[in-house]
Amino acid sequence: MGVCSLEDVLFPKIDVRLERVAFTPESLVVSAVACGPAPRCPACRSRACRVHSSYERGPSERPLTGVKLQIRLRVRRFFCDRSSCAKKTFVEQVNGLSERYRRSSLGTKEWLRAIAVELDGRAGERLCQQLRLAAGRSKLLELLEAPRVPERSPRVLGVDEFAFRRGCTYGTVLVDVEVGRVVDVLPDRTSETFADWLRAHPGVEIVCRDRATAYTRAVKEAAPHALEVADRWHLLQNLSAAVEKTCHQHRDCLRKSIEHESPAPPEPPPMDLPPPSLPPTQIIERTRHRHEDVRRLVDAGWTISAIGRRLNLDRKTVRRFRDTDLDVMLASARERRPASVLEPFKPYLNARFIETSGQVSGSRLFLEVRERGYRGSRQVVRKHLAALRAGTAEPIRADIPSPRKITSWIMRPRESLTDSQNERLLEVRLACPDITRACDLARCFADLVRNQRGHLLHDWIRQAEQDAPKPMSGFAGFLRRDLDAVTAGLTLPWSSGVVEGHVNRIKTIKRAMYGRASFRLLRIRVLMRT
């Protein structure tokens, strides 16, 4: 094993000559001189022949055995003798040690870049302080560079949107579905930006997408030969929304069926009570005031977008308050309230209140319902009794499953339902023929999706358009307008599942950056951590 000199340890295979080493209590100072061959001009690439002058640089270097290392490097400035070159003089750069416009050595730069990749800005800055490296969070983030995007698009390309700020600004993520790797991130979700990217990166054969029309226009414009594949998960999501809307429209059928089948309990002679009204709960009051604000601005000629910005509401919410009567909104708000622990015992309490003509104490009723299984507090019973005396007690809710719960029973596989859920779903089907028809069509379509029977899609659409409820026929019309992509989605094995996974990963990266990341930095993080 040969003996290495100090020059070989400090500057291995670097064209410098070590002149002096000085030790101080805080650092190790190394003086060196560049001694490489004459460099080429960075502008015209002609080799220099004459030295203009020399000066000393101080690139920051990594610490040596825990001691700060200071380098005083003397470099030469050369003339460029080519008359046509705009650069008259230039400074030589030492390969492996320095580069233009950088105050740190190349070794330090690689250390800082590795720290920035793993820890980002603030955490990386704290580690640099422990390692005695002079670098702030801004400098670390500037060292991050996005990987090079391939010149050709992958054969199977997945595209989906993600939110920089939900409801305001969105971007687009492009994924190689075959490999499961992010290819690029675009700053918006417009068809023009995506079409420009497809033209600059040819080679796509299959595009997996959701129902966004902007991506469809871009594919038809920039890659008309590519086969579009509609995502199966989004198709089931759209179907679920149509089923839930159908169930919501026919809740009156369920309510009438339960009222007709439930026998009226024997009651004593009724006593005169004030007419019941909706209790002034927070959600009901908020719904009432919001409906008044939206209607007032609509009457004043405001647009939906302007109303949304004024009231800090989503466009869909504004449109729902504009197009729905107040009574329907209040009933919906009442149904969204969670059922009280006292709800199963309210019929008994009401009957006892009428039997005693209101002359019964809350403590007595509490003891009676506790014997029947009530596990709540005494105060809840007293509040209900006070509402009965004031005439503001809320009417007893009928045991009607919510539209969302009915939709979950319909969309789930039959074998995953319990016996009680099957019985409740059967009761719903017997109560409303429209929900029954929607259930049959939804289960048939789900079978087409899960077993990839795209050749039967046209028959399903025809049946749904003939005698299905309006939300289901609207869903069938959407499928017909995008028939080729939907058929491909129900036939080919490709889907946007891997794309949705990367969208969730982008959300995690955004949360880690506390929402302060620019598009450039977010794009770098997404591409580097694929």
Coordinates of C-alpha atoms in Angstrom, one line a residue:
M1 CA 0.0 0.0 0.0
G2 CA 1.6 3.3 -1.2
V3 CA 1.9 6.4 0.9
C4 CA -0.4 9.3 -0.2
S5 CA 0.6 12.9 0.0
L6 CA -1.5 15.6 1.6
E7 CA -2.1 17.0 -1.9
D8 CA -3.6 13.6 -3.1
V9 CA -5.9 13.5 0.0
L10 CA -7.2 17.0 -0.4
F11 CA -7.3 17.3 -4.2
P12 CA -7.4 13.7 -5.7
K13 CA -7.0 13.8 -9.5
I14 CA -7.5 17.6 -9.6
D15 CA -5.1 19.9 -11.5
V16 CA -3.9 22.1 -8.5
R17 CA -0.6 22.5 -6.7
L18 CA -0.6 22.6 -2.9
E19 CA 1.4 25.5 -1.7
R20 CA 0.7 26.0 2.0
V21 CA -1.3 24.5 4.9
A22 CA -2.1 26.6 8.0
F23 CA -3.8 25.4 11.1
T24 CA -6.0 27.8 13.2
P25 CA -8.1 27.0 16.3
E26 CA -11.3 27.2 14.2
S27 CA -10.3 25.9 10.7
L28 CA -7.7 24.4 8.4
V29 CA -6.6 26.9 5.7
V30 CA -5.2 25.4 2.5
S31 CA -3.6 27.6 -0.2
A32 CA -3.4 26.1 -3.7
V33 CA -2.7 27.2 -7.3
A34 CA -4.4 26.0 -10.4
C35 CA -1.9 24.3 -12.7
G36 CA -3.9 22.7 -15.5
P37 CA -3.6 23.2 -19.2
A38 CA -4.8 26.4 -20.9
P39 CA -8.6 26.3 -21.0
R40 CA -10.9 27.1 -23.8
C41 CA -13.0 30.2 -24.1
P42 CA -16.6 29.5 -22.8
A43 CA -18.0 31.6 -25.7
C44 CA -16.1 30.6 -28.9
R45 CA -14.4 27.4 -27.6
S46 CA -11.0 28.5 -28.9
R47 CA -8.0 27.6 -26.7
A48 CA -6.3 30.5 -24.8
C49 CA -2.7 31.3 -25.2
R50 CA -2.1 34.4 -23.1
V51 CA -2.5 35.0 -19.4
H52 CA -4.2 38.3 -18.4
S53 CA -3.8 38.1 -14.6
S54 CA -4.5 35.9 -11.6
Y55 CA -6.6 36.3 -8.5
E56 CA -7.6 34.3 -5.4
R57 CA -11.0 32.5 -5.0
G58 CA -12.4 31.1 -1.8
P59 CA -14.8 28.2 -2.6
S60 CA -16.4 26.7 0.5
E61 CA -15.5 23.1 1.0
R62 CA -16.8 20.2 3.1
P63 CA -15.3 20.0 6.6
L64 CA -12.4 17.7 7.2
T65 CA -12.6 15.4 10.2
G66 CA -15.1 17.8 11.8
V67 CA -12.8 20.9 11.2
K68 CA -13.9 23.6 8.8
L69 CA -11.8 23.6 5.7
Q70 CA -11.0 26.9 3.9
I71 CA -9.5 26.8 0.4
R72 CA -7.6 29.7 -1.1
L73 CA -7.4 28.9 -4.7
R74 CA -5.4 31.1 -7.1
V75 CA -6.7 30.9 -10.6
R76 CA -5.7 32.6 -13.9
R77 CA -7.6 35.0 -16.1
F78 CA -6.9 34.5 -19.9
F79 CA -7.3 36.5 -23.0
C80 CA -9.4 35.3 -25.8
D81 CA -7.4 36.1 -29.0
R82 CA -10.3 35.6 -31.4
S83 CA -11.4 39.0 -32.6
S84 CA -14.9 38.0 -33.4
C85 CA -15.5 36.7 -29.9
A86 CA -17.5 39.0 -27.6
K87 CA -15.7 37.7 -24.5
K88 CA -12.3 39.4 -24.2
T89 CA -11.1 37.7 -21.0
F90 CA -12.3 34.7 -19.0
V91 CA -11.3 32.8 -15.8
E92 CA -10.2 29.2 -15.9
Q93 CA -12.2 26.6 -14.0
V94 CA -10.6 23.7 -12.2
N95 CA -12.3 20.4 -13.2
G96 CA -13.7 18.7 -10.1
L97 CA -13.3 21.7 -7.9
S98 CA -14.9 24.9 -9.2
E99 CA -17.4 26.2 -11.7
R100 CA -18.6 29.5 -12.9
Y101 CA -20.7 31.7 -10.7
R102 CA -20.5 29.3 -7.8
R103 CA -18.9 30.0 -4.4
S104 CA -18.8 26.4 -3.2
S105 CA -16.8 23.5 -4.5
L106 CA -18.4 20.8 -6.7
G107 CA -18.1 18.3 -3.8
T108 CA -20.0 20.6 -1.5
K109 CA -22.6 21.2 -4.2
E110 CA -23.3 17.5 -4.4
W111 CA -23.6 17.2 -0.6
L112 CA -26.0 20.1 -0.5
R113 CA -28.1 18.7 -3.4
A114 CA -28.3 15.3 -1.6
I115 CA -29.5 17.1 1.6
A116 CA -32.1 19.1 -0.4
V117 CA -33.4 16.0 -2.1
E118 CA -34.0 14.1 1.2
L119 CA -34.9 17.0 3.6
D120 CA -36.0 20.0 1.5
G121 CA -35.4 23.5 2.8
R122 CA -35.8 24.1 6.5
A123 CA -34.9 20.6 7.8
G124 CA -31.9 20.6 5.4
E125 CA -30.8 24.0 6.7
R126 CA -30.8 22.7 10.3
L127 CA -28.7 19.7 9.2
C128 CA -26.2 21.9 7.3
Q129 CA -25.7 23.9 10.6
Q130 CA -24.8 20.7 12.4
L131 CA -22.4 19.7 9.5
R132 CA -20.8 23.2 9.4
L133 CA -22.0 23.8 5.9
A134 CA -22.8 27.4 4.9
A135 CA -26.2 26.9 3.2
G136 CA -29.7 28.3 3.8
R137 CA -33.0 26.9 2.7
S138 CA -33.2 29.1 -0.4
K139 CA -29.8 27.9 -1.6
L140 CA -30.7 24.3 -1.0
L141 CA -34.0 24.6 -2.9
E142 CA -32.2 26.3 -5.8
L143 CA -30.0 23.2 -6.2
L144 CA -32.9 20.9 -7.0
E145 CA -33.4 20.2 -10.6
A146 CA -36.2 18.2 -12.3
P147 CA -35.2 15.0 -14.1
R148 CA -35.1 15.2 -17.9
V149 CA -38.5 14.4 -19.5
P150 CA -38.2 11.7 -22.2
E151 CA -38.5 13.0 -25.8
R152 CA -41.2 10.5 -26.6
S153 CA -44.4 9.9 -24.8
P154 CA -45.0 6.5 -23.2
R155 CA -47.1 4.0 -25.1
V156 CA -49.9 4.0 -22.4
L157 CA -50.3 7.5 -20.9
G158 CA -52.5 8.2 -17.9
V159 CA -53.7 11.8 -17.4
D160 CA -55.6 13.3 -14.5
E161 CA -55.9 16.7 -12.7
F162 CA -54.9 17.7 -9.2
A163 CA -55.6 20.8 -7.2
F164 CA -53.0 23.5 -6.3
R165 CA -55.8 25.1 -4.5
R166 CA -59.1 23.3 -4.5
G167 CA -61.8 25.1 -6.4
C168 CA -59.4 27.7 -7.8
T169 CA -56.3 26.4 -9.6
Y170 CA -55.5 22.9 -10.9
G171 CA -52.6 21.2 -12.6
T172 CA -52.2 18.0 -14.7
V173 CA -50.1 14.9 -13.9
L174 CA -49.0 12.6 -16.7
V175 CA -48.1 9.0 -15.8
D176 CA -46.6 6.1 -17.6
V177 CA -49.3 3.5 -16.8
E178 CA -47.1 0.5 -17.8
V179 CA -44.2 1.4 -15.5
G180 CA -46.2 3.4 -12.9
R181 CA -43.9 6.4 -13.1
V182 CA -44.7 10.1 -13.4
V183 CA -43.6 11.4 -16.8
D184 CA -44.3 15.2 -16.3
V185 CA -46.4 17.7 -14.4
L186 CA -48.2 20.5 -16.3
P187 CA -49.1 23.9 -14.7
D188 CA -52.8 23.8 -15.6
R189 CA -55.5 21.5 -16.9
T190 CA -56.4 23.3 -20.2
S191 CA -56.7 21.4 -23.4
E192 CA -54.2 23.7 -25.1
T193 CA -51.4 22.9 -22.6
F194 CA -52.0 19.2 -22.8
A195 CA -52.2 19.3 -26.7
D196 CA -48.9 21.1 -26.9
W197 CA -47.2 18.5 -24.7
L198 CA -48.6 15.7 -26.9
R199 CA -47.2 17.4 -30.0
A200 CA -43.8 17.8 -28.4
H201 CA -43.7 14.2 -27.2
P202 CA -45.1 11.9 -29.9
G203 CA -45.6 8.2 -29.5
V204 CA -48.7 7.8 -27.3
E205 CA -51.0 4.9 -28.4
I206 CA -53.4 4.7 -25.4
V207 CA -54.6 7.5 -23.1
C208 CA -56.3 6.6 -19.8
R209 CA -58.4 9.5 -18.5
D210 CA -61.5 10.3 -16.5
R211 CA -64.5 12.1 -18.0
A212 CA -62.8 15.6 -18.2
T213 CA -63.7 17.0 -21.6
A214 CA -60.5 19.2 -21.9
Y215 CA -58.3 16.1 -22.1
T216 CA -60.6 14.6 -24.7
R217 CA -60.3 17.6 -26.9
A218 CA -56.5 17.7 -26.5
V219 CA -56.2 14.0 -27.5
K220 CA -58.5 14.4 -30.5
E221 CA -56.5 17.4 -31.7
A222 CA -52.9 16.4 -31.0
A223 CA -53.0 12.6 -31.1
P224 CA -56.1 11.5 -33.1
H225 CA -54.7 8.1 -33.7
A226 CA -54.5 7.3 -29.9
L227 CA -57.2 5.1 -28.3
E228 CA -58.9 6.8 -25.3
V229 CA -59.8 4.6 -22.3
A230 CA -62.4 5.8 -19.7
D231 CA -61.5 5.0 -16.2
R232 CA -63.7 2.3 -14.6
W233 CA -63.6 3.8 -11.1
H234 CA -64.9 7.1 -12.4
L235 CA -67.6 5.3 -14.3
L236 CA -68.8 3.6 -11.1
Q237 CA -68.6 6.9 -9.3
N238 CA -70.8 8.6 -11.8
L239 CA -73.2 5.7 -11.7
S240 CA -73.3 5.9 -7.9
A241 CA -74.2 9.6 -8.1
A242 CA -77.1 8.8 -10.5
V243 CA -78.4 6.1 -8.2
E244 CA -78.2 8.4 -5.1
K245 CA -80.0 11.2 -7.0
T246 CA -82.7 8.7 -7.9
C247 CA -83.1 7.6 -4.3
H248 CA -83.2 11.2 -3.2
Q249 CA -86.0 12.1 -5.6
H250 CA -88.2 9.2 -4.5
R251 CA -87.9 9.5 -0.7
D252 CA -91.5 10.4 -0.6
C253 CA -92.3 6.9 -1.9
L254 CA -90.4 5.4 1.0
R255 CA -92.0 7.7 3.5
K256 CA -95.6 7.0 2.3
S257 CA -94.9 3.3 2.3
I258 CA -93.7 3.3 5.9
E259 CA -96.6 5.5 7.0
H260 CA -99.1 3.2 5.3
E261 CA -97.6 -0.1 6.7
S262 CA -97.0 1.2 10.2
P263 CA -100.1 0.7 12.4
A264 CA -101.1 3.7 14.4
P265 CA -100.5 3.0 18.1
P266 CA -103.5 3.4 20.4
E267 CA -103.4 6.8 22.0
P268 CA -105.5 8.4 24.7
P269 CA -107.6 11.4 23.8
P270 CA -105.3 14.0 22.3
M271 CA -104.6 17.3 24.0
D272 CA -104.3 20.6 22.2
L273 CA -100.6 21.4 21.5
P274 CA -99.1 24.2 19.5
P275 CA -98.3 23.2 15.9
P276 CA -94.8 21.6 15.7
S277 CA -92.1 23.5 13.8
L278 CA -88.5 22.9 12.9
P279 CA -86.3 23.6 16.0
P280 CA -83.9 26.5 15.4
T281 CA -80.8 24.4 15.2
Q282 CA -77.5 25.8 13.8
I283 CA -77.6 23.9 10.5
I284 CA -81.3 24.9 9.8
E285 CA -80.6 28.6 10.6
R286 CA -77.4 28.6 8.4
T287 CA -79.4 27.0 5.5
R288 CA -82.1 29.5 5.8
H289 CA -79.8 32.5 5.9
R290 CA -77.6 31.1 3.0
H291 CA -80.7 30.6 0.9
E292 CA -81.8 34.2 1.5
D293 CA -78.3 35.5 0.6
V294 CA -78.1 33.5 -2.6
R295 CA -81.6 34.4 -3.8
R296 CA -81.0 38.1 -3.0
L297 CA -77.8 38.2 -5.1
V298 CA -79.4 36.2 -7.9
D299 CA -82.3 38.7 -8.1
A300 CA -79.7 41.5 -8.2
G301 CA -78.2 39.9 -11.4
W302 CA -75.0 38.4 -9.9
T303 CA -73.4 35.4 -11.7
I304 CA -72.8 32.1 -10.0
S305 CA -69.1 32.6 -9.9
A306 CA -69.5 36.1 -8.4
I307 CA -71.9 34.8 -5.7
G308 CA -69.5 32.0 -4.9
R309 CA -66.6 34.5 -4.4
R310 CA -68.8 36.8 -2.3
L311 CA -70.2 34.1 0.0
N312 CA -67.1 31.8 -0.1
L313 CA -69.1 28.9 -1.6
D314 CA -68.5 26.4 -4.4
R315 CA -70.3 27.0 -7.7
K316 CA -72.2 23.7 -7.2
T317 CA -73.4 24.8 -3.8
V318 CA -74.6 28.2 -5.2
R319 CA -76.4 26.5 -8.1
R320 CA -78.1 24.1 -5.6
F321 CA -79.4 27.0 -3.4
R322 CA -80.5 28.9 -6.5
D323 CA -82.5 26.0 -8.1
T324 CA -84.0 24.4 -4.9
D325 CA -86.9 25.7 -2.8
L326 CA -86.3 26.7 0.7
D327 CA -88.6 24.0 2.1
V328 CA -86.7 21.3 0.3
M329 CA -83.4 22.7 1.6
L330 CA -84.6 22.8 5.2
A331 CA -85.9 19.2 4.9
S332 CA -82.6 18.1 3.6
A333 CA -80.8 19.9 6.4
R334 CA -83.0 18.2 8.9
E335 CA -82.3 14.8 7.4
R336 CA -78.5 15.4 7.6
R337 CA -78.7 15.9 11.4
P338 CA -77.5 12.7 13.1
A339 CA -80.1 10.8 15.0
S340 CA -80.2 11.4 18.7
V341 CA -79.7 8.6 21.2
L342 CA -83.2 9.4 22.4
E343 CA -84.8 8.9 18.9
P344 CA -86.0 5.2 19.5
F345 CA -87.7 6.3 22.8
K346 CA -89.5 9.4 21.5
P347 CA -92.7 7.6 20.7
Y348 CA -93.0 6.2 24.2
L349 CA -92.1 9.7 25.7
N350 CA -94.7 11.4 23.6
A351 CA -97.4 8.8 24.5
R352 CA -96.6 9.2 28.2
F353 CA -96.7 13.0 27.9
I354 CA -100.2 12.8 26.3
E355 CA -101.5 10.2 28.9
T356 CA -100.5 12.5 31.8
S357 CA -101.7 15.7 30.1
G358 CA -98.1 17.0 30.4
Q359 CA -98.1 16.5 34.2
V360 CA -95.1 14.3 34.4
S361 CA -91.5 15.0 35.5
G362 CA -88.4 14.5 33.4
S363 CA -86.8 12.4 36.2
R364 CA -89.8 10.0 36.2
L365 CA -89.6 9.6 32.4
F366 CA -85.9 9.2 32.5
L367 CA -86.2 6.2 34.9
E368 CA -88.9 4.7 32.7
V369 CA -86.9 4.8 29.5
R370 CA -83.8 3.7 31.2
E371 CA -85.5 0.5 32.1
R372 CA -86.3 0.1 28.4
G373 CA -82.6 0.4 27.4
Y374 CA -82.0 4.1 27.2
R375 CA -78.3 4.9 27.8
G376 CA -78.3 8.7 27.5
S377 CA -78.3 11.4 30.1
R378 CA -81.2 12.7 32.2
Q379 CA -80.8 16.2 30.7
V380 CA -81.6 15.0 27.1
V381 CA -85.0 13.6 28.4
R382 CA -85.7 16.9 30.2
K383 CA -85.0 18.9 27.0
H384 CA -87.4 16.8 25.0
L385 CA -90.1 17.2 27.6
A386 CA -89.6 21.0 27.6
A387 CA -89.9 21.0 23.8
L388 CA -93.2 19.0 24.1
R389 CA -94.6 21.5 26.6
A390 CA -93.5 24.5 24.4
G391 CA -94.8 22.9 21.2
T392 CA -91.5 23.0 19.4
A393 CA -90.7 19.3 19.6
E394 CA -89.4 17.9 16.3
P395 CA -91.7 15.4 14.7
I396 CA -90.6 11.8 15.1
R397 CA -88.5 10.7 12.2
A398 CA -89.7 7.7 10.2
D399 CA -87.2 4.9 10.0
I400 CA -86.2 5.6 6.4
P401 CA -82.7 4.8 5.2
S402 CA -80.8 7.8 3.7
P403 CA -80.2 7.9 -0.1
R404 CA -76.5 7.4 0.5
K405 CA -77.1 4.3 2.6
I406 CA -79.4 2.9 0.0
T407 CA -76.9 3.6 -2.7
S408 CA -74.2 1.8 -0.8
W409 CA -76.4 -1.3 -0.6
I410 CA -77.0 -1.2 -4.3
M411 CA -73.5 -0.6 -5.4
R412 CA -71.8 -3.2 -3.2
P413 CA -71.7 -6.8 -4.3
R414 CA -74.7 -8.8 -3.1
E415 CA -72.5 -11.3 -1.2
S416 CA -71.0 -8.5 0.9
L417 CA -74.4 -7.4 2.4
T418 CA -75.7 -8.7 5.7
D419 CA -79.1 -10.3 6.1
S420 CA -80.5 -7.2 7.7
Q421 CA -79.2 -5.0 4.9
N422 CA -80.7 -7.3 2.3
E423 CA -84.1 -7.1 4.1
R424 CA -84.0 -3.3 4.2
L425 CA -83.0 -3.1 0.6
L426 CA -85.9 -5.4 -0.3
E427 CA -88.3 -3.2 1.6
V428 CA -87.0 -0.2 -0.4
R429 CA -87.4 -2.0 -3.7
L430 CA -91.0 -3.0 -2.8
A431 CA -91.8 0.6 -1.8
C432 CA -90.6 2.3 -5.1
P433 CA -90.5 0.8 -8.6
D434 CA -88.2 3.6 -9.8
I435 CA -85.6 2.7 -7.2
T436 CA -86.1 -0.9 -8.1
R437 CA -85.4 -0.2 -11.8
A438 CA -82.3 1.9 -10.9
C439 CA -81.0 -0.9 -8.7
D440 CA -81.4 -3.5 -11.4
L441 CA -79.6 -1.3 -14.0
A442 CA -76.8 -0.3 -11.6
R443 CA -76.1 -3.9 -10.6
C444 CA -76.1 -4.9 -14.3
F445 CA -73.7 -2.1 -15.2
A446 CA -71.4 -2.9 -12.2
D447 CA -71.3 -6.5 -13.5
L448 CA -70.2 -5.2 -16.9
V449 CA -67.4 -3.2 -15.3
R450 CA -66.1 -5.8 -12.9
N451 CA -66.1 -8.6 -15.6
Q452 CA -65.1 -6.3 -18.5
R453 CA -68.0 -7.1 -20.7
G454 CA -67.8 -4.1 -23.0
H455 CA -69.6 -5.8 -25.8
L456 CA -72.9 -5.7 -23.8
L457 CA -72.6 -1.9 -23.2
H458 CA -74.7 -0.8 -26.1
D459 CA -77.7 -3.0 -25.0
W460 CA -77.4 -1.6 -21.5
I461 CA -77.5 2.0 -22.7
R462 CA -80.6 1.2 -24.9
Q463 CA -82.5 -0.3 -21.9
A464 CA -81.5 2.6 -19.6
E465 CA -82.7 5.2 -22.1
Q466 CA -86.1 3.5 -22.6
D467 CA -87.6 3.1 -19.1
A468 CA -85.0 4.2 -16.5
P469 CA -85.5 7.1 -14.1
K470 CA -84.2 10.5 -15.3
P471 CA -80.8 10.4 -13.5
M472 CA -80.1 6.9 -14.8
S473 CA -81.1 7.9 -18.4
G474 CA -78.9 10.9 -18.1
F475 CA -76.0 8.7 -17.1
A476 CA -76.7 6.5 -20.1
G477 CA -76.7 9.5 -22.4
F478 CA -73.3 10.4 -21.1
L479 CA -72.0 6.9 -21.9
R480 CA -73.4 7.2 -25.4
R481 CA -71.6 10.5 -26.0
D482 CA -68.3 8.8 -25.0
L483 CA -69.1 5.4 -26.2
D484 CA -65.7 4.4 -27.7
A485 CA -63.7 5.4 -24.6
V486 CA -66.2 3.7 -22.3
T487 CA -66.3 0.5 -24.4
A488 CA -62.4 0.4 -24.3
G489 CA -62.5 0.9 -20.5
L490 CA -64.9 -2.1 -20.1
T491 CA -62.8 -4.2 -22.5
L492 CA -59.1 -3.4 -22.0
P493 CA -57.1 -4.0 -18.8
W494 CA -55.8 -0.4 -18.6
S495 CA -57.3 2.1 -16.1
S496 CA -56.3 5.2 -14.2
G497 CA -55.7 3.5 -10.9
V498 CA -52.0 4.2 -10.9
V499 CA -52.7 7.8 -11.8
E500 CA -55.0 8.3 -8.9
G501 CA -52.3 6.9 -6.6
H502 CA -49.9 9.6 -7.8
V503 CA -52.5 12.3 -7.3
N504 CA -52.8 11.2 -3.7
R505 CA -49.0 11.3 -3.4
I506 CA -49.0 14.9 -4.8
K507 CA -51.4 15.8 -2.0
T508 CA -49.0 14.4 0.6
I509 CA -46.1 16.3 -0.9
K510 CA -48.2 19.5 -0.9
R511 CA -49.1 19.0 2.8
A512 CA -45.4 18.4 3.6
M513 CA -44.6 21.8 2.0
Y514 CA -47.4 23.5 4.0
G515 CA -48.9 25.0 0.8
R516 CA -45.9 27.3 0.2
A517 CA -44.3 25.4 -2.7
S518 CA -44.2 27.0 -6.2
F519 CA -45.1 25.0 -9.3
R520 CA -41.4 24.6 -10.1
L521 CA -40.5 23.1 -6.8
L522 CA -43.6 20.9 -6.6
R523 CA -42.9 19.5 -10.1
I524 CA -39.3 18.8 -9.1
R525 CA -40.4 16.9 -5.9
V526 CA -43.0 14.9 -7.8
L527 CA -40.6 13.9 -10.6
M528 CA -37.7 13.1 -8.3
R529 CA -39.6 10.9 -5.9
T530 CA -41.2 8.7 -8.5

